[in-house]
Coordinates of C-alpha atoms in Angstrom, one line a residue:
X19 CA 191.1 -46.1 45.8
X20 CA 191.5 -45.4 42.2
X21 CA 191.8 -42.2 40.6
X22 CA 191.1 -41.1 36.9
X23 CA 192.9 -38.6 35.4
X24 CA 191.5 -36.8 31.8
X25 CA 193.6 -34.8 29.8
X26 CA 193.1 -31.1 30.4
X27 CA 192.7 -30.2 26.2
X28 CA 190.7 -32.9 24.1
X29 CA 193.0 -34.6 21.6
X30 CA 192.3 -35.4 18.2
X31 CA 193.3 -39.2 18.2
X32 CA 192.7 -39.2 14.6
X33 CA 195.9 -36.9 14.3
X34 CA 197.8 -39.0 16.6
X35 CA 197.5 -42.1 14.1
X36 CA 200.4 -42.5 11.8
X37 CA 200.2 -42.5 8.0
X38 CA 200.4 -45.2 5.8
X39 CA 203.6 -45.0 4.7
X40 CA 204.9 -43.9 7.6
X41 CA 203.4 -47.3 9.3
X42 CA 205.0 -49.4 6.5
X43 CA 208.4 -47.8 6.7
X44 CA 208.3 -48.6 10.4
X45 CA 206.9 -52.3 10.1
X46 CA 209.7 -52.7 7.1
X47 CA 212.6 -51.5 9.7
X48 CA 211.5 -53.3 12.8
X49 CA 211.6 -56.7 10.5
X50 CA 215.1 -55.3 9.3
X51 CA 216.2 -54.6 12.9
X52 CA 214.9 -58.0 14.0
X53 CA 217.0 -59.7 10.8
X54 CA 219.8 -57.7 12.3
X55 CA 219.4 -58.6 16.0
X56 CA 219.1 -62.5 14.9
X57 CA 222.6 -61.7 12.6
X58 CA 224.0 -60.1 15.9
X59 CA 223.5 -63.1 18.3
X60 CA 224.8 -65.5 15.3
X61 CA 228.1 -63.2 15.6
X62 CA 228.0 -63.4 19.1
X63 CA 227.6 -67.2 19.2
X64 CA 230.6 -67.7 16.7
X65 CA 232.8 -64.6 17.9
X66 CA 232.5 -66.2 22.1
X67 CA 233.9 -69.7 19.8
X68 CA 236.1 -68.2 17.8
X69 CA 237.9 -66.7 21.1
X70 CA 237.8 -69.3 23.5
X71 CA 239.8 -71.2 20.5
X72 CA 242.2 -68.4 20.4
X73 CA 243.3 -67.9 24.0
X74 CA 243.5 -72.3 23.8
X75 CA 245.6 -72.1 21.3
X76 CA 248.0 -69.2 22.6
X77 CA 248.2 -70.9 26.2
X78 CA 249.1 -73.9 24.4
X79 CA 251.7 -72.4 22.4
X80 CA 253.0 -70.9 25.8
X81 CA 253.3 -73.7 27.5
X82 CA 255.0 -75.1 24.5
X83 CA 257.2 -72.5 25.1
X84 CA 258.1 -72.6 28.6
X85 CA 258.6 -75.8 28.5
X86 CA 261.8 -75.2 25.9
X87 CA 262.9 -72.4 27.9
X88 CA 263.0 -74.6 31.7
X89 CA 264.6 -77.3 29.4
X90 CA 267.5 -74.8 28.7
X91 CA 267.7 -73.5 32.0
X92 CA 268.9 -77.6 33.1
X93 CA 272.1 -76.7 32.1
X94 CA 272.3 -73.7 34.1
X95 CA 273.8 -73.6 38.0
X96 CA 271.3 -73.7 40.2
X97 CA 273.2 -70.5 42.2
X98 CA 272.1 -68.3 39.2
X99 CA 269.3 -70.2 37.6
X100 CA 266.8 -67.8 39.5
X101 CA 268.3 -64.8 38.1
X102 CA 268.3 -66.4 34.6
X103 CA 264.8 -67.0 34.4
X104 CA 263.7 -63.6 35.4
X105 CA 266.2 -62.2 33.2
X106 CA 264.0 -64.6 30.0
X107 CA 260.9 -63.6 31.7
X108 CA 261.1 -59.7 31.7
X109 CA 263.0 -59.7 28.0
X110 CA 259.9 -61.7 26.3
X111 CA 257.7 -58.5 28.8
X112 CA 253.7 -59.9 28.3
X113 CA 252.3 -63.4 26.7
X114 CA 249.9 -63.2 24.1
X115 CA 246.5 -64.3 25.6
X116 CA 248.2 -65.5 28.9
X117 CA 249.7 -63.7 32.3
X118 CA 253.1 -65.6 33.7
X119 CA 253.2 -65.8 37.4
X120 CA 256.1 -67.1 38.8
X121 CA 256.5 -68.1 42.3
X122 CA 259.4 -69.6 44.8
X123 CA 258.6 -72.9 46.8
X124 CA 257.6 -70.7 49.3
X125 CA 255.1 -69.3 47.8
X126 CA 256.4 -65.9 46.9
X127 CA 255.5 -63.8 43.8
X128 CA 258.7 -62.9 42.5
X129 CA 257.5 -62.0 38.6
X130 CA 254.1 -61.2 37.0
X131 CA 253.5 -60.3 33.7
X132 CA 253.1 -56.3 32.6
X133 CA 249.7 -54.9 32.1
X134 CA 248.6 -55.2 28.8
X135 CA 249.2 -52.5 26.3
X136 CA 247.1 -53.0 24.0
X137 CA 244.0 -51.0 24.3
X138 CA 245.8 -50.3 27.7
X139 CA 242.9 -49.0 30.2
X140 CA 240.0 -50.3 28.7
X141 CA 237.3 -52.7 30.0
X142 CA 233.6 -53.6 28.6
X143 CA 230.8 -53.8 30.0
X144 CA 230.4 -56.7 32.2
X145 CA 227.3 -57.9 30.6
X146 CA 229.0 -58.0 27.3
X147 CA 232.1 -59.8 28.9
X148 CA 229.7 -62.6 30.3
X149 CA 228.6 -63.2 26.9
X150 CA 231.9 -63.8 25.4
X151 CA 234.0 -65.0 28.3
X152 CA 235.1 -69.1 28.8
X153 CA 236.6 -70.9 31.5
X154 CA 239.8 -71.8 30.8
X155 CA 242.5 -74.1 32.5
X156 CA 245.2 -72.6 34.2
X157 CA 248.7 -74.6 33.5
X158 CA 251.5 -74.5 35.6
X159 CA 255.2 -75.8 35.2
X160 CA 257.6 -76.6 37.6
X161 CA 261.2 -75.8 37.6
X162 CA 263.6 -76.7 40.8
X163 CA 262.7 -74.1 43.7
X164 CA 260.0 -72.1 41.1
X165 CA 256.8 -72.8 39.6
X166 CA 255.6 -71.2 36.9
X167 CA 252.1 -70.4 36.1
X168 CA 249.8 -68.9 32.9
X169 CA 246.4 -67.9 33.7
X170 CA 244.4 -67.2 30.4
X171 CA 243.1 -63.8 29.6
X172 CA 240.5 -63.2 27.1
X173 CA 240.2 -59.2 27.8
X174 CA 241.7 -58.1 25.0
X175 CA 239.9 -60.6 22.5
X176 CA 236.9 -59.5 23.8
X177 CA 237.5 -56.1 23.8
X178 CA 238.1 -56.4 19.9
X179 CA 235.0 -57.6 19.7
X180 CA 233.1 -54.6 21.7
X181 CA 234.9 -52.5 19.3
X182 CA 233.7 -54.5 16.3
X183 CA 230.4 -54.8 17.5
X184 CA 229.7 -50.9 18.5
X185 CA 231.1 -50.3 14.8
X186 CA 228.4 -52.7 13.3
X187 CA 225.6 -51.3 15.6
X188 CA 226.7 -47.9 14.2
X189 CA 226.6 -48.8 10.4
X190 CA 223.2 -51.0 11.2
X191 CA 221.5 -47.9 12.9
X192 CA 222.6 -46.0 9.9
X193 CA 221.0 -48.6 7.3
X194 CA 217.6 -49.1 9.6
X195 CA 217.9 -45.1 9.5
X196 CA 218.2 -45.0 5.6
X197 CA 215.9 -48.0 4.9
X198 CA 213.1 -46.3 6.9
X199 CA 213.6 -43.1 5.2
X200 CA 214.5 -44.6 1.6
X201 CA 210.9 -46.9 2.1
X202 CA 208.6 -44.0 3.2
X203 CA 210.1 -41.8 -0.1
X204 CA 209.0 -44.3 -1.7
X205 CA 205.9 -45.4 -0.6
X206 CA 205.0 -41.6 -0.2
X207 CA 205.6 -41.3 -4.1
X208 CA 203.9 -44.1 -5.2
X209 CA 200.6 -43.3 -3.2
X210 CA 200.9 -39.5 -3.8
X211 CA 197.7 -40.6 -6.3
X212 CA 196.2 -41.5 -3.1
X213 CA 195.4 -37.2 -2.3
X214 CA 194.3 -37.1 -6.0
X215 CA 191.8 -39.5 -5.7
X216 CA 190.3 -38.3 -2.0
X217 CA 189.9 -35.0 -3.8
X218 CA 188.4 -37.2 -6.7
X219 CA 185.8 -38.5 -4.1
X220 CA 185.0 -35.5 -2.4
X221 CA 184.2 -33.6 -5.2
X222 CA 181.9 -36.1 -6.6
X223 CA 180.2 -36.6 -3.0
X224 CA 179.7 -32.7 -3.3
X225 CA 177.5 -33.8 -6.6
X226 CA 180.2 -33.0 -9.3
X227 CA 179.9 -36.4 -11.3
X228 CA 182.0 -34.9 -14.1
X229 CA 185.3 -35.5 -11.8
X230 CA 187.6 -37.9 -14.0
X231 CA 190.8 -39.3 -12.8
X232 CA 194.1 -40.0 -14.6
X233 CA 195.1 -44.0 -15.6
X234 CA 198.0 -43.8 -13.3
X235 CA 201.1 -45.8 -14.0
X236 CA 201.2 -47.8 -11.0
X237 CA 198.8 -51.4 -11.9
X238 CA 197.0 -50.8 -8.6
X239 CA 196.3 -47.2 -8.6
X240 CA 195.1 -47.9 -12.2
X241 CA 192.5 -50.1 -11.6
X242 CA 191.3 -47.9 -9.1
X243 CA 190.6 -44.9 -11.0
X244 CA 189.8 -46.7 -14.4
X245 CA 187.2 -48.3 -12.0
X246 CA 186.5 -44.5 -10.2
X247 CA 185.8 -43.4 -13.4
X248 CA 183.3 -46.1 -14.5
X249 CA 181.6 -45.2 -11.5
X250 CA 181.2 -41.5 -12.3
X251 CA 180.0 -42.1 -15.5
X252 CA 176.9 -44.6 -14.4
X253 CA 176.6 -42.1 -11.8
X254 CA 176.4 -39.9 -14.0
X255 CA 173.9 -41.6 -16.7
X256 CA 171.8 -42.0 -13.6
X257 CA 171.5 -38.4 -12.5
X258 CA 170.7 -37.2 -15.9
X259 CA 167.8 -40.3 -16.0
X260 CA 166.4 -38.9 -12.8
X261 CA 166.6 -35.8 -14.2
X262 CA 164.9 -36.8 -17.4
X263 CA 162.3 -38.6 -15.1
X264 CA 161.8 -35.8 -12.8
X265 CA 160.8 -34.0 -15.9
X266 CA 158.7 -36.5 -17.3
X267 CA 156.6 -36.6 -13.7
X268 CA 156.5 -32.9 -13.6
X269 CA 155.1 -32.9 -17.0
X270 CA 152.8 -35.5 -16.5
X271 CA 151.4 -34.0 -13.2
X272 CA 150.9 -30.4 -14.6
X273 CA 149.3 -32.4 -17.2
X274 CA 147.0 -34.1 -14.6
X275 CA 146.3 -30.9 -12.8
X276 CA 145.6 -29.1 -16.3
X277 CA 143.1 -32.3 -17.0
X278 CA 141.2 -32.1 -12.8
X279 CA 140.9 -27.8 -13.9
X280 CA 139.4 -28.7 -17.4
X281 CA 137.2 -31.4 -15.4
X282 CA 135.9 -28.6 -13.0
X283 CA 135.6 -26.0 -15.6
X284 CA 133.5 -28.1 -17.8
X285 CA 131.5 -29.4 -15.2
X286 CA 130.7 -25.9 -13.8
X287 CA 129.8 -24.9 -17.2
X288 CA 127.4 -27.9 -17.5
X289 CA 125.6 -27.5 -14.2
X290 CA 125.6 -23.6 -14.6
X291 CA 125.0 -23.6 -18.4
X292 CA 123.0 -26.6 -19.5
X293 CA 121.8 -28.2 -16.6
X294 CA 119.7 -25.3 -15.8
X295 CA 119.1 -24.8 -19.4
X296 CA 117.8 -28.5 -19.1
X297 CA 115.7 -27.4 -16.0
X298 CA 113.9 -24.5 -17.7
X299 CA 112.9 -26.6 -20.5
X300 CA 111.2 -29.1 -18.6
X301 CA 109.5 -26.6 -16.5
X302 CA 108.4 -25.2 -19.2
X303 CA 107.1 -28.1 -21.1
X304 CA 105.2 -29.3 -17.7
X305 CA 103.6 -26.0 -17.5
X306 CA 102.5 -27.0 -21.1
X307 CA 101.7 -30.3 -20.5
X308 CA 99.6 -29.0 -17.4
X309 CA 97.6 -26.4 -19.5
X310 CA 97.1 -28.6 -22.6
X311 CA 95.0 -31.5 -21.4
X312 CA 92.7 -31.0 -24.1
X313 CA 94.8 -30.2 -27.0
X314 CA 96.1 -33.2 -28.0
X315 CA 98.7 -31.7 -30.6
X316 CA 100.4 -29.5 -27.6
X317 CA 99.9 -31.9 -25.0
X318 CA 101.3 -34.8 -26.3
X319 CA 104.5 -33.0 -27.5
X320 CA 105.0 -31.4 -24.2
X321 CA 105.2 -34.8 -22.6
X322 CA 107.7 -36.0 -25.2
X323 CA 110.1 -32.7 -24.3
X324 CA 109.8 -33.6 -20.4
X325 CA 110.8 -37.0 -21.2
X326 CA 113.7 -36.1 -23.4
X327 CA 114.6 -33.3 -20.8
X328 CA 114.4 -35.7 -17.6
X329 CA 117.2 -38.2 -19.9
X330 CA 118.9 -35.3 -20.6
X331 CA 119.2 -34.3 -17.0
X332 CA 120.4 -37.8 -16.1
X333 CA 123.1 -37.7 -18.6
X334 CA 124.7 -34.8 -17.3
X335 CA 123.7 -35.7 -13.9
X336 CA 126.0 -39.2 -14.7
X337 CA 128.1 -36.4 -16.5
X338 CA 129.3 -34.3 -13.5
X339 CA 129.5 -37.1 -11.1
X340 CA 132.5 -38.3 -13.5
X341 CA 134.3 -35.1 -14.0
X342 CA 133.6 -34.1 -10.6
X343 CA 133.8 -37.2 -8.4
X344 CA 132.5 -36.7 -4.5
X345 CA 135.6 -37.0 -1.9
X346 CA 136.3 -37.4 1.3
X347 CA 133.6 -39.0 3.4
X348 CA 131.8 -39.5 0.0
X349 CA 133.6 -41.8 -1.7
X350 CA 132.0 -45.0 -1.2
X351 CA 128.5 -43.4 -2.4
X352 CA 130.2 -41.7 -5.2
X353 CA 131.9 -45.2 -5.8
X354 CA 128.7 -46.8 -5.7
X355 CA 126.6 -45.0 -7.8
X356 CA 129.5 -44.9 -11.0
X357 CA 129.7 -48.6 -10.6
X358 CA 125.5 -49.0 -10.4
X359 CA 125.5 -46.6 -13.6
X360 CA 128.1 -48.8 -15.2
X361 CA 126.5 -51.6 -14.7
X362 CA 123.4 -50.3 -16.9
X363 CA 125.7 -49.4 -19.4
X364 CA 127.3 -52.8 -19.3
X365 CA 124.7 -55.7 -18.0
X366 CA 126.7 -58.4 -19.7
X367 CA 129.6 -57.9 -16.7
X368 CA 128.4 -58.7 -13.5
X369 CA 130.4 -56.3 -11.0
X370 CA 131.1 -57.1 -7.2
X371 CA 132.2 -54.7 -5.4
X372 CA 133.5 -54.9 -1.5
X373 CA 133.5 -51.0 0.1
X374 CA 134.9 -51.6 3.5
X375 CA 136.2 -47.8 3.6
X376 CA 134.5 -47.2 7.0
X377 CA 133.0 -43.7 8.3
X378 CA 136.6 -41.9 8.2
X379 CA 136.9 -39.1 6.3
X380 CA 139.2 -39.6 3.6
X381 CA 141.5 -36.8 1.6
X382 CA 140.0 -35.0 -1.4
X383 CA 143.3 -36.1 -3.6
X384 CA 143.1 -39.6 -2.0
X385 CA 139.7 -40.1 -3.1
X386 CA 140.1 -38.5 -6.5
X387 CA 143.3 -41.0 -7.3
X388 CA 140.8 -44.1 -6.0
X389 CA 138.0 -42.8 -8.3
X390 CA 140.2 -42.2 -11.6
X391 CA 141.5 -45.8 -10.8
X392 CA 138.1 -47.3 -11.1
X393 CA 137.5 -45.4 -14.1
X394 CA 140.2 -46.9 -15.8
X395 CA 140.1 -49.8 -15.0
X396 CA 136.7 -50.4 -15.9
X397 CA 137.2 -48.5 -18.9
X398 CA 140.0 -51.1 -19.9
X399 CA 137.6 -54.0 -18.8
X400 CA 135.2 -52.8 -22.0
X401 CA 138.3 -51.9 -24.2
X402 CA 140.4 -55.0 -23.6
X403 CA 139.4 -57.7 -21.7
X404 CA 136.5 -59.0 -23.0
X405 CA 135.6 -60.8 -19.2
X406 CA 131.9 -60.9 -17.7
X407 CA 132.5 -60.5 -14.0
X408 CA 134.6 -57.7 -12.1
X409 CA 135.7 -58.1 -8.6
X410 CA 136.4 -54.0 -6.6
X411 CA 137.6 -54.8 -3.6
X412 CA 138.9 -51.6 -1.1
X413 CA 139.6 -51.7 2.6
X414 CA 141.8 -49.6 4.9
X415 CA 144.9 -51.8 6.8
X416 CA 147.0 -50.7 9.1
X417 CA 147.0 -46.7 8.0
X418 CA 147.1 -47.8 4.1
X419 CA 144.1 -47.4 1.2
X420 CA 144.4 -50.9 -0.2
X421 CA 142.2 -51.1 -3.9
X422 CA 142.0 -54.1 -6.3
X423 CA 139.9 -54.4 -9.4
X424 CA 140.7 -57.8 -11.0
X425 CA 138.5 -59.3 -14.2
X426 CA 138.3 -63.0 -16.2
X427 CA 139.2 -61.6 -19.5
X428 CA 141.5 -63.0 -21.2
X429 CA 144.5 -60.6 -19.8
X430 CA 146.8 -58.6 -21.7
X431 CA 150.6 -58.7 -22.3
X432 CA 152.5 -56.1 -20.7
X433 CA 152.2 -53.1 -18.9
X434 CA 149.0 -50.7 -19.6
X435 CA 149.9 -47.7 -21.3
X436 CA 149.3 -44.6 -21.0
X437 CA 147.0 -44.2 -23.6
X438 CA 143.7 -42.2 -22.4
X439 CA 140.9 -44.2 -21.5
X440 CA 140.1 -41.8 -18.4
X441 CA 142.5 -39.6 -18.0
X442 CA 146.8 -40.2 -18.5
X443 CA 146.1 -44.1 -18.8
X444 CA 146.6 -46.3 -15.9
X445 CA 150.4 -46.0 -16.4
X446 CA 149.8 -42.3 -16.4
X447 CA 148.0 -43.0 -12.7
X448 CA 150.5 -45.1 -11.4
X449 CA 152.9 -41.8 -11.8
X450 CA 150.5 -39.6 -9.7
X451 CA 150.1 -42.6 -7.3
X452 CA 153.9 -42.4 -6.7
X453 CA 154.0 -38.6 -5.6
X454 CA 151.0 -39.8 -2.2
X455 CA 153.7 -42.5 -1.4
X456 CA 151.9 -45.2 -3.0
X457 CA 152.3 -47.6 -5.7
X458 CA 150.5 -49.0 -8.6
X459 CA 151.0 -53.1 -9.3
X460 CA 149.3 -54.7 -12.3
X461 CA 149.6 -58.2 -12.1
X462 CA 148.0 -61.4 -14.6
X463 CA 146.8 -64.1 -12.3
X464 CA 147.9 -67.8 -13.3
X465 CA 144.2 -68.8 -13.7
X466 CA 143.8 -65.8 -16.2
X467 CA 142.4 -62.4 -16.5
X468 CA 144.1 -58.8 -15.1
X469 CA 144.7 -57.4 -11.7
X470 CA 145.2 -54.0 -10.6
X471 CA 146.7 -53.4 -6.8
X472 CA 146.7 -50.3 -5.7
X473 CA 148.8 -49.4 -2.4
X474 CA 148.5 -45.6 -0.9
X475 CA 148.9 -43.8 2.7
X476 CA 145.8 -43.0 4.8
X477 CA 146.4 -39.7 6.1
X478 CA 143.7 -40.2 8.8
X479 CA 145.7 -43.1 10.2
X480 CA 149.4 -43.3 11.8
X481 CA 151.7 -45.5 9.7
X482 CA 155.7 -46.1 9.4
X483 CA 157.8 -46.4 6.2
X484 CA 158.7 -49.8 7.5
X485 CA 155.0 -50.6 6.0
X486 CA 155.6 -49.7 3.0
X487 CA 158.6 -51.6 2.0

C-alpha cells in the first residue's frame, strides 16, 4: 500500500529557490572543493609512498645496525653475552620506525622494545591507516642462543600525517568558507543593478514609459539598460502616435457623425420644407391645368409648371435617398435604385451589380458604411478613373459583409485620399470601417483599373476573431 503525505501549510517553492549569486558562489566552491579533494588523494598517493620508503629505509639502517652490534658481541664470553645484549638493547630504549624483539632458542621473549613516546596514546582512524599502511618485511638476526627480530611500524608516520591532513582540511574549509562568501560579495555587488532594473521594468509595465536607466559600469549591465532605454523611448514614440491617432479617429468620427446629423437635418428640411412646397405647386398648377382647357395662355403654362414641378420632385426625391439612405432590410433596394439613378446620370459606364445580401435584416450603421462606400466609389469612378464598366459585387460569408466595386480605368497611384467626394473621402471611410471591426483594402489589379474590398462583421450572424485575421 502506498501512502501520500502533503504538507500541512502550502509552501512557496519560489522562496525556497536560491538566488543567483548565491547559486554561483555555491557552484564556484563545490568546483574548488572538488580541485581540493583531487589535491587531497594526490597527497595521499605520495604521502602512503613517501612512508613506506621511510620505515624501509629505517629498518634497513637497523639492521645495519644490529648487525655491528652482534659483530661486537663475538668477542664477548658467551657466560655474559646475554646480559650484554640486553644491557645495548635497553640503553639505545626504542628504534626509529622498527620494534626489537628478542628471543632465547627456546622461544622466550626476554626484551621488547618500549612503547613509543612520541604522540604516545594516539591511534587514527582505521580507515585512514588502511590508506597509508604497507606491508613490510620483518628481518631477523641470529646471534648464538638469541634471535633478534624488527617488525616495522609505520604508526607514528602515519599519525604525522592525520595531523597534517586534519590541519589542511581545517585551512581548506576555511578557504571554501571565504571563497564562497568572498564570490557571493561579489557577485551580489556587481548585479545590485539587477533590483534597479526589475523596478525599471515594473514601472514601465505599470505604463510609465518615461523610466530611464543609468549606463552602468559593468559592459553587460550596460548594454542592457542602454538597450532598456531604447526600448522606452520607441515605446514611448508609439504611445504618443497612438495617442495622436486616437485623436485623429476621434476627430474624424465626430466629424462623420456631425456630417450623418447635417445629412438628416437637411433632408428633413427638404421633405418638410420644399418637397411639400414642390407638392402644393403642382397641385395647384393641375387644378389650373384642369380649369383652363379652353384658355390656351393659362393652360399651356400650367402644364409647363407641373412638368417642371414633377422634375423637381424627382430631384429631391434622388436628393433624400442620398442623404438619407434606407437601412437595414432596405439596403439592397436602396442600393438598387442609387445605382439605376447613376446609371442615367452616367450611360457611358455600364454598371453590374451582384446583391446577394439575402432577407436578413442588416444594422442601420452597417448599411449606412455599405452605402457611403458605393457613393464614393462611384463618385471616384467619374472623378478619376475614366473606365466604362463597374463591377458591385456584395454577399454575406461566414458572419462577414463582404463588398467590392472594382472598374477598367486606368487606376490610380496610391492610396485615395481623403478628400470629399461623398463624405471624409474613401480614406476617411476606411477609418469609420475600422471602429465596426472591419477593414478597408484598395487594391490595382495587374490587368489594370482600381479595386475596393471592403471586409465588416454581420451582427446578425455568429463569427470568431480567428476570421478576421
Amino acid at each position: 500500500m502506498t501512502f501520500h503525505f502533503w504538507p500541512i501549510f502550502p509552501v512557496d517553492r519560489s522562496k525556497l529557490r536560491l538566488s543567483l549569486h548565491t547559486r554561483v558562489g555555491l557552484v564556484l566552491t563545490a568546483l574548488a572543493a572538488s580541485l581540493l579533494i583531487v589535491l587531497a588523494g594526490l597527497w595521499l598517493h605520495g604521502t602512503r609512498n613517501a612512508i613506506h620508503e621511510e620505515v624501509e629505509a629505517a629498518s634497513r639502517v637497523s639492521e645495519q645496525w644490529l648487525k655491528a652490534v652482534l659483530g661486537e658481541m663475538n668477542d664477548v664470553p658467551a657466560a655474559t653475552r646475554g646480559e650484554r645484549l640486553l644491557g645495548v638493547a635497553r640503553a639505545i630504549g626504542r628504534v626509529r620506525a622498527n620494534e626489537l624483539e628478542i628471543r632465547t632458542a627456546v622461544g622466550e621473549t626476554i626484551y621488547r622494545s618500549p612503547a613509543p613516546s612520541y604522540k604516545a596514546g594516539r591511534q587514527v582512524p582505521g580507515w585512514f591507516s588502511g590508506l597509508l599502511s604497507s606491508q613490510y618485511p620483518v628481518r631477523a638476526l641470529i646471534m648464538e642462543g638469541y634471535t633478534l627480530t624488527l617488525h616495522p611500524d609505520d604508526s607514528r608516520a602515519i599519525l604525522d600525517a592525520w595531523d597534517d591532513l586534519a590541519a589542511m582540511a581545517g585551512w581548506a574549509l576555511a578557504l571554501l568558507v571565504l571563497l564562497f562568501v568572498a564570490t557571493r560579495t561579489a557577485l551580489g555587488r556587481a548585479l545590485r543593478p539587477l533590483a534597479q532594473i526589475m523596478r525599471a521594468l515594473d514601472r514601465t509595465g505599470r505604463g510609465r514609459f518615461d523610466t530611464r536607466l543609468p549606463v552602468f559600469a559593468t559592459p553587460e549591465l550596460g548594454r542592457i539598460s542602454r538597450a532598456f532605454n531604447g526600448m522606452a523611448d520607441r515605446l514611448g514614440e508609439a504611445v504618443d502616435e497612438n495617442v495622436r491617432l486616437e485623436s485623429a479617429r476621434e476627430v474624424d468620427r465626430q466629424m462623420h457623425d456631425r456630417l450623418e446629423a447635417e445629412r438628416r437635418v437637411i433632408a428633413r428640411e427638404l421633405h418638410d420644407e420644399l418637397a411639400q412646397g414642390i407638392t402644393a405647386v403642382r397641385a395647384l398648377a393641375g387644378a389650373i391645368v384642369q380649369r383652363t382647357g379652353d384658355a390656351p395662355s393659362l393652360h399651356i403654362p400650367a402644364r409647363g409648371i407641373v412638368a417642371v414641378t414633377g422634375e423637381m420632385q424627382d430631384g429631391v426625391r434622388n436628393i433624400l435617398h442620398r442623404l438619407r439612405p434606407a437601412a437595414g432590410n432596405g439596403l439592397a433596394a436602396t442600393l438598387e435604385r442609387q445605382l439605376a439613378g447613376w446609371q442615367v446620370q452616367h450611360p457611358e459606364i455600364t454598371v453590374n451589380s451582384h446583391l446577394a445580401i439575402g432577407s436578413q435584416t442588416v444594422a442601420d450603421d452597417l448599411a449606412m458604411a455599405v452605402v457611403r462606400i458605393v457613393q464614393e466609389g462611384l463618385t471616384n469612378v467619374v472623378r478619376h478613373a475614366d473606365a466604362t464598366q463597374v463591377e458591385l459585387a456584395i454577399s454575406r460569408v461566414a458572419g462577414w459583409l463582404q463588398l467590392t466595386l472594382a472598374d477598367n480605368g486606368r487606376g490610380r497611384s496610391g492610396q485615395p485620399s481623403a478628400q470629399a467626394g461623398c463624405g471624409l473621402g474613401l480614406a476617411g471611410m476606411g477609418e469609420r470601417i475600422a471602429e465596426l471591426g472591419g477593414h478597408l483594402q484598395f487594391e490595382q489589379p495587374a490587368g489594370g483599373g482600381f479595386r475596393i474590398f471592403a471586409r465588416l462583421p454581420d451582427a446578425s450572424a455568429q463569427h470568431s476573431p480567428e476570421e478576421f485575421a
